[in-house]
Amino acid sequence: YDREEHTLRELRIFLRDMCKKLASNKLFFMFTKPVDTEEVPDYPTIIKQPMDLETMMTKVDFHRYECAKDFLNDIELICQNALEYNPARTSADKQIRHRACSLRDYAYTLIKTEMDTDFEEKCQEISKKR
Ligand SMILES: O=C(C1CCC1)N1C[C@@H]2C[C@H]3C[C@@H](O)[C@@H](O)[C@]2(C1)O3
């Protein structure tokens, strides 16, 4: 079967495992589902591009990521959204911002240590010419 499709399938398997590991870490429970706009009606007025780990798992299945960099861009989005919507010096907001930074650092390190550099380069080459 076409070599490029085989490479992208292997990427999806890897990214599902990354998503699962991040979503199963109790520290990151607040990032696992979309922010409830019924509960938080002003959220969509402040955050224009919401993102969460469940949505990212769906994006993997819909072939929306062609390399790990694209996946990490959405992790960065989760982090930035949390920092922007929860800026106060209250302990609740501080904890959310600390968790957001932990999610970002943990995801980068997990991918950096578990992913073959050549494999990611191959994915980015495929992505560039599509
Ligand atoms: O930004 C977030 C999530 C945390 C990272 C993503 N939320 C916005 C609300 C403010 C704060 C307290 C609760 O009202 C809860 O609904 C939220 C969810 O946390």
Coordinates of N, CA and C and ligand atoms in Angstrom, one line a residue:
Y1 N 0.9 -1.2 0.0 CA 0.0 0.0 0.0 C 0.9 1.2 0.0
D2 N 0.5 2.3 -0.6 CA 1.3 3.5 -0.8 C 2.1 3.9 0.4
R3 N 3.4 4.0 0.2 CA 4.4 4.3 1.3 C 4.0 5.5 2.2
E4 N 3.5 6.6 1.5 CA 3.2 7.8 2.3 C 2.0 7.5 3.2
E5 N 1.0 6.8 2.7 CA -0.2 6.5 3.5 C 0.2 5.6 4.7
H6 N 1.2 4.8 4.4 CA 1.6 3.9 5.5 C 2.3 4.8 6.6
T7 N 3.1 5.8 6.2 CA 3.8 6.7 7.1 C 2.7 7.5 7.9
L8 N 1.7 8.0 7.2 CA 0.7 8.8 7.9 C -0.2 7.9 8.9
R9 N -0.4 6.7 8.5 CA -1.1 5.8 9.4 C -0.3 5.6 10.7
E10 N 1.0 5.4 10.5 CA 1.9 5.2 11.7 C 1.9 6.4 12.6
L11 N 1.8 7.6 11.9 CA 1.8 8.9 12.7 C 0.5 8.9 13.5
R12 N -0.7 8.5 12.9 CA -2.0 8.6 13.6 C -1.9 7.6 14.8
I13 N -1.3 6.5 14.7 CA -1.2 5.5 15.8 C -0.4 6.1 16.9
F14 N 0.7 6.8 16.6 CA 1.5 7.4 17.5 C 0.8 8.6 18.3
L15 N 0.1 9.4 17.5 CA -0.6 10.6 18.1 C -1.7 10.2 18.9
R16 N -2.4 9.1 18.6 CA -3.5 8.6 19.5 C -2.9 8.2 20.8
D17 N -1.7 7.6 20.8 CA -1.1 7.1 22.0 C -0.7 8.4 22.9
M18 N -0.2 9.4 22.2 CA 0.2 10.7 22.9 C -1.1 11.3 23.5
C19 N -2.1 11.4 22.7 CA -3.4 11.9 23.2 C -3.9 11.2 24.5
K20 N -3.9 9.9 24.4 CA -4.3 9.0 25.5 C -3.5 9.3 26.8
K21 N -2.2 9.3 26.6 CA -1.3 9.5 27.7 C -1.6 10.9 28.4
L22 N -1.8 11.9 27.6 CA -2.0 13.3 28.1 C -3.4 13.3 28.8
A23 N -4.4 12.7 28.1 CA -5.8 12.8 28.7 C -6.0 11.9 29.9
S24 N -5.1 10.9 30.1 CA -5.2 10.0 31.2 C -4.5 10.5 32.5
N25 N -3.7 11.6 32.3 CA -3.0 12.2 33.4 C -3.9 13.1 34.2
K26 N -4.2 12.8 35.5 CA -5.2 13.5 36.3 C -4.9 15.0 36.3
L27 N -3.6 15.4 36.2 CA -3.2 16.8 36.2 C -3.9 17.6 35.1
F28 N -4.2 16.9 34.0 CA -4.7 17.6 32.8 C -6.2 17.4 32.6
F29 N -6.9 16.9 33.6 CA -8.4 16.6 33.4 C -9.1 17.9 32.8
M30 N -8.7 19.1 33.2 CA -9.4 20.3 32.8 C -9.2 20.6 31.3
F31 N -8.3 19.9 30.6 CA -8.1 20.1 29.2 C -8.7 19.0 28.4
T32 N -9.4 18.0 29.0 CA -9.8 16.8 28.2 C -11.1 17.1 27.4
K33 N -11.9 18.1 27.8 CA -13.2 18.3 27.1 C -13.3 19.8 26.7
P34 N -14.1 20.1 25.7 CA -14.3 21.5 25.4 C -14.9 22.3 26.6
V35 N -14.5 23.5 26.8 CA -15.1 24.4 27.9 C -16.6 24.5 27.6
D36 N -17.4 24.2 28.6 CA -18.8 24.2 28.5 C -19.4 25.6 28.3
T37 N -19.8 26.0 27.1 CA -20.3 27.4 26.9 C -21.6 27.7 27.5
E38 N -22.3 26.6 28.0 CA -23.5 26.9 28.8 C -23.1 27.4 30.2
E39 N -22.0 26.7 30.7 CA -21.5 27.0 32.1 C -20.8 28.4 32.0
V40 N -20.1 28.6 30.9 CA -19.2 29.7 30.7 C -19.5 30.5 29.5
P41 N -20.7 31.2 29.5 CA -21.2 31.9 28.3 C -20.3 32.9 27.6
D42 N -19.4 33.5 28.4 CA -18.5 34.5 27.8 C -17.3 33.9 27.2
Y43 N -17.1 32.6 27.3 CA -15.9 31.9 26.8 C -15.7 32.2 25.3
P44 N -16.7 31.9 24.5 CA -16.5 32.1 23.0 C -16.3 33.6 22.6
T45 N -16.7 34.5 23.5 CA -16.4 35.9 23.2 C -15.0 36.3 23.4
I46 N -14.3 35.5 24.2 CA -12.8 35.8 24.5 C -11.9 34.9 23.7
I47 N -12.3 33.6 23.7 CA -11.4 32.6 23.0 C -12.0 32.2 21.7
K48 N -11.3 32.6 20.6 CA -11.9 32.5 19.2 C -11.6 31.1 18.7
Q49 N -10.6 30.4 19.2 CA -10.3 29.0 18.6 C -10.1 28.1 19.8
P50 N -11.3 27.6 20.4 CA -11.2 26.7 21.5 C -10.5 25.4 21.0
M51 N -9.9 24.7 22.0 CA -9.2 23.4 21.7 C -9.2 22.6 23.0
D52 N -9.2 21.2 22.8 CA -9.2 20.3 24.0 C -8.7 19.0 23.5
L53 N -8.3 18.1 24.4 CA -7.7 16.8 24.0 C -8.7 15.8 23.3
E54 N -9.9 15.9 23.7 CA -10.9 15.0 23.0 C -11.1 15.5 21.6
T55 N -11.2 16.8 21.4 CA -11.3 17.3 20.0 C -10.0 16.9 19.2
M56 N -8.8 16.9 19.9 CA -7.6 16.5 19.2 C -7.6 15.0 18.8
M57 N -8.2 14.2 19.6 CA -8.3 12.8 19.3 C -9.1 12.6 18.1
T58 N -10.2 13.3 18.0 CA -11.1 13.3 16.8 C -10.4 13.8 15.6
K59 N -9.6 14.8 15.7 CA -8.8 15.4 14.6 C -7.8 14.3 14.1
V60 N -7.2 13.5 15.0 CA -6.3 12.5 14.5 C -7.1 11.5 13.6
D61 N -8.3 11.1 14.1 CA -9.1 10.1 13.3 C -9.5 10.7 12.0
F62 N -9.7 12.0 11.9 CA -10.1 12.6 10.7 C -8.9 13.0 9.8
H63 N -7.8 12.5 10.1 CA -6.6 12.8 9.3 C -6.2 14.3 9.2
R64 N -6.5 15.0 10.3 CA -6.3 16.5 10.3 C -4.8 16.8 10.7
Y65 N -4.0 15.8 11.2 CA -2.6 16.1 11.5 C -1.7 15.3 10.5
E66 N -0.8 15.9 9.9 CA 0.1 15.2 8.9 C 1.5 15.1 9.5
C67 N 1.7 15.8 10.7 CA 3.0 15.7 11.4 C 2.8 16.0 12.8
A68 N 3.8 15.7 13.7 CA 3.7 16.0 15.1 C 3.7 17.5 15.4
K69 N 4.3 18.2 14.5 CA 4.3 19.7 14.7 C 2.9 20.3 14.7
D70 N 2.1 19.8 13.8 CA 0.7 20.2 13.7 C -0.1 19.9 15.0
F71 N 0.2 18.7 15.5 CA -0.4 18.2 16.8 C 0.0 19.1 17.9
L72 N 1.3 19.5 18.0 CA 1.8 20.3 19.0 C 1.3 21.7 18.9
N73 N 1.0 22.2 17.7 CA 0.4 23.5 17.5 C -1.0 23.6 18.3
D74 N -1.7 22.5 18.2 CA -3.0 22.4 19.0 C -2.8 22.3 20.5
I75 N -1.8 21.7 20.9 CA -1.4 21.7 22.3 C -1.1 23.1 22.8
E76 N -0.4 23.8 21.9 CA 0.0 25.2 22.2 C -1.2 26.1 22.3
L77 N -2.3 25.8 21.5 CA -3.5 26.5 21.5 C -4.3 26.2 22.8
I78 N -4.3 25.0 23.2 CA -5.0 24.7 24.5 C -4.3 25.5 25.6
C79 N -3.0 25.6 25.6 CA -2.2 26.3 26.6 C -2.5 27.8 26.6
Q80 N -2.3 28.4 25.4 CA -2.5 29.8 25.2 C -4.0 30.2 25.6
N81 N -5.0 29.4 25.2 CA -6.4 29.7 25.6 C -6.5 29.8 27.1
A82 N -5.9 28.8 27.8 CA -6.0 28.8 29.2 C -5.4 30.0 29.9
L83 N -4.2 30.4 29.4 CA -3.5 31.5 29.9 C -4.3 32.8 29.7
E84 N -4.9 32.9 28.5 CA -5.7 34.1 28.1 C -7.0 34.2 28.9
Y85 N -7.7 33.1 29.1 CA -9.0 33.2 29.7 C -8.9 33.2 31.3
N86 N -7.8 32.8 31.8 CA -7.6 32.7 33.3 C -6.4 33.5 33.7
P87 N -6.4 34.8 33.5 CA -5.2 35.6 33.8 C -5.1 36.1 35.2
A88 N -6.1 35.9 36.1 CA -6.1 36.6 37.4 C -5.0 36.1 38.3
R89 N -4.8 36.9 39.4 CA -3.7 36.5 40.3 C -4.3 35.6 41.5
T90 N -5.6 35.1 41.2 CA -6.2 34.2 42.2 C -5.5 32.8 42.1
S91 N -5.6 32.1 43.2 CA -4.9 30.8 43.2 C -5.6 29.8 42.2
A92 N -6.9 30.0 42.0 CA -7.6 29.1 41.0 C -7.0 29.4 39.6
D93 N -6.9 30.7 39.2 CA -6.3 31.0 37.9 C -4.9 30.6 37.8
K94 N -4.1 30.8 38.9 CA -2.7 30.5 38.9 C -2.5 29.0 38.6
Q95 N -3.4 28.2 39.3 CA -3.2 26.7 39.1 C -3.6 26.3 37.7
I96 N -4.6 26.9 37.1 CA -4.9 26.6 35.7 C -3.7 27.0 34.8
R97 N -3.1 28.1 35.0 CA -2.0 28.5 34.1 C -0.8 27.6 34.4
H98 N -0.6 27.2 35.6 CA 0.5 26.3 35.9 C 0.3 24.9 35.2
R99 N -0.9 24.4 35.3 CA -1.3 23.2 34.6 C -1.1 23.3 33.1
A100 N -1.5 24.4 32.5 CA -1.5 24.7 31.1 C 0.0 24.6 30.6
C101 N 0.9 25.2 31.4 CA 2.3 25.2 31.1 C 2.9 23.8 31.2
S102 N 2.4 23.1 32.2 CA 2.8 21.7 32.4 C 2.4 20.8 31.3
L103 N 1.1 21.0 30.8 CA 0.6 20.2 29.7 C 1.5 20.4 28.5
R104 N 1.9 21.7 28.2 CA 2.7 22.1 27.0 C 4.0 21.4 27.1
D105 N 4.7 21.6 28.3 CA 6.1 21.0 28.4 C 6.1 19.5 28.4
Y106 N 5.1 18.9 29.0 CA 5.0 17.5 29.1 C 4.8 16.9 27.7
A107 N 3.9 17.6 26.9 CA 3.6 17.1 25.5 C 4.8 17.2 24.6
Y108 N 5.5 18.3 24.7 CA 6.8 18.5 23.9 C 7.8 17.4 24.2
T109 N 8.0 17.2 25.5 CA 9.0 16.3 26.0 C 8.6 14.8 25.6
L110 N 7.4 14.5 25.8 CA 6.9 13.2 25.5 C 7.1 12.9 24.0
I111 N 6.8 13.8 23.1 CA 6.9 13.6 21.7 C 8.4 13.6 21.3
K112 N 9.2 14.5 21.9 CA 10.6 14.6 21.6 C 11.3 13.3 21.9
T113 N 11.0 12.7 23.1 CA 11.7 11.5 23.5 C 11.1 10.2 22.9
E114 N 9.8 10.2 22.5 CA 9.2 9.0 22.0 C 9.2 8.9 20.5
M115 N 9.5 10.1 19.8 CA 9.4 10.1 18.3 C 10.7 10.1 17.7
D116 N 10.9 9.3 16.6 CA 12.1 9.3 15.8 C 12.2 10.5 15.0
T117 N 13.3 11.3 15.1 CA 13.5 12.5 14.4 C 13.2 12.4 12.9
D118 N 13.9 11.3 12.3 CA 13.7 11.1 10.9 C 12.3 10.9 10.5
F119 N 11.5 10.2 11.4 CA 10.1 9.9 11.1 C 9.3 11.2 11.0
E120 N 9.5 12.2 12.0 CA 8.8 13.4 11.9 C 9.2 14.2 10.7
E121 N 10.5 14.2 10.3 CA 11.0 14.9 9.1 C 10.3 14.4 7.9
K122 N 10.1 13.0 7.8 CA 9.5 12.4 6.7 C 8.0 12.9 6.6
C123 N 7.3 13.0 7.8 CA 5.9 13.4 7.9 C 5.9 14.9 7.4
Q124 N 6.8 15.7 7.8 CA 6.8 17.1 7.5 C 7.0 17.3 6.0
E125 N 7.9 16.5 5.4 CA 8.1 16.5 3.9 C 6.8 16.2 3.2
I126 N 6.1 15.1 3.6 CA 4.8 14.7 3.0 C 3.8 15.8 3.1
S127 N 3.8 16.4 4.3 CA 2.8 17.5 4.6 C 3.0 18.7 3.7
K128 N 4.4 19.1 3.5 CA 4.7 20.2 2.7 C 4.2 20.1 1.3
K129 N 4.3 18.9 0.7 CA 4.0 18.8 -0.7 C 2.5 18.4 -0.9
R130 N 1.7 18.5 0.1 CA 0.3 18.2 -0.1 C -0.5 19.5 -0.1
Ligands
LIG1 O1 -10.5 27.9 30.7 C1 -11.1 26.9 31.3 C2 -10.6 25.5 31.4 C3 -9.4 25.5 32.4 C4 -8.4 25.2 31.2 C5 -9.6 25.2 30.3 N1 -12.3 27.1 31.8 C6 -13.0 28.4 31.9 C7 -13.7 28.3 33.3 C8 -13.0 29.2 34.3 C9 -12.4 28.2 35.4 C10 -13.4 27.8 36.4 C11 -14.7 27.0 35.9 O2 -15.7 28.0 35.7 C12 -14.5 26.3 34.6 O3 -15.7 26.3 33.9 C13 -13.4 26.9 33.8 C14 -13.1 26.2 32.5 O4 -12.2 27.0 34.5

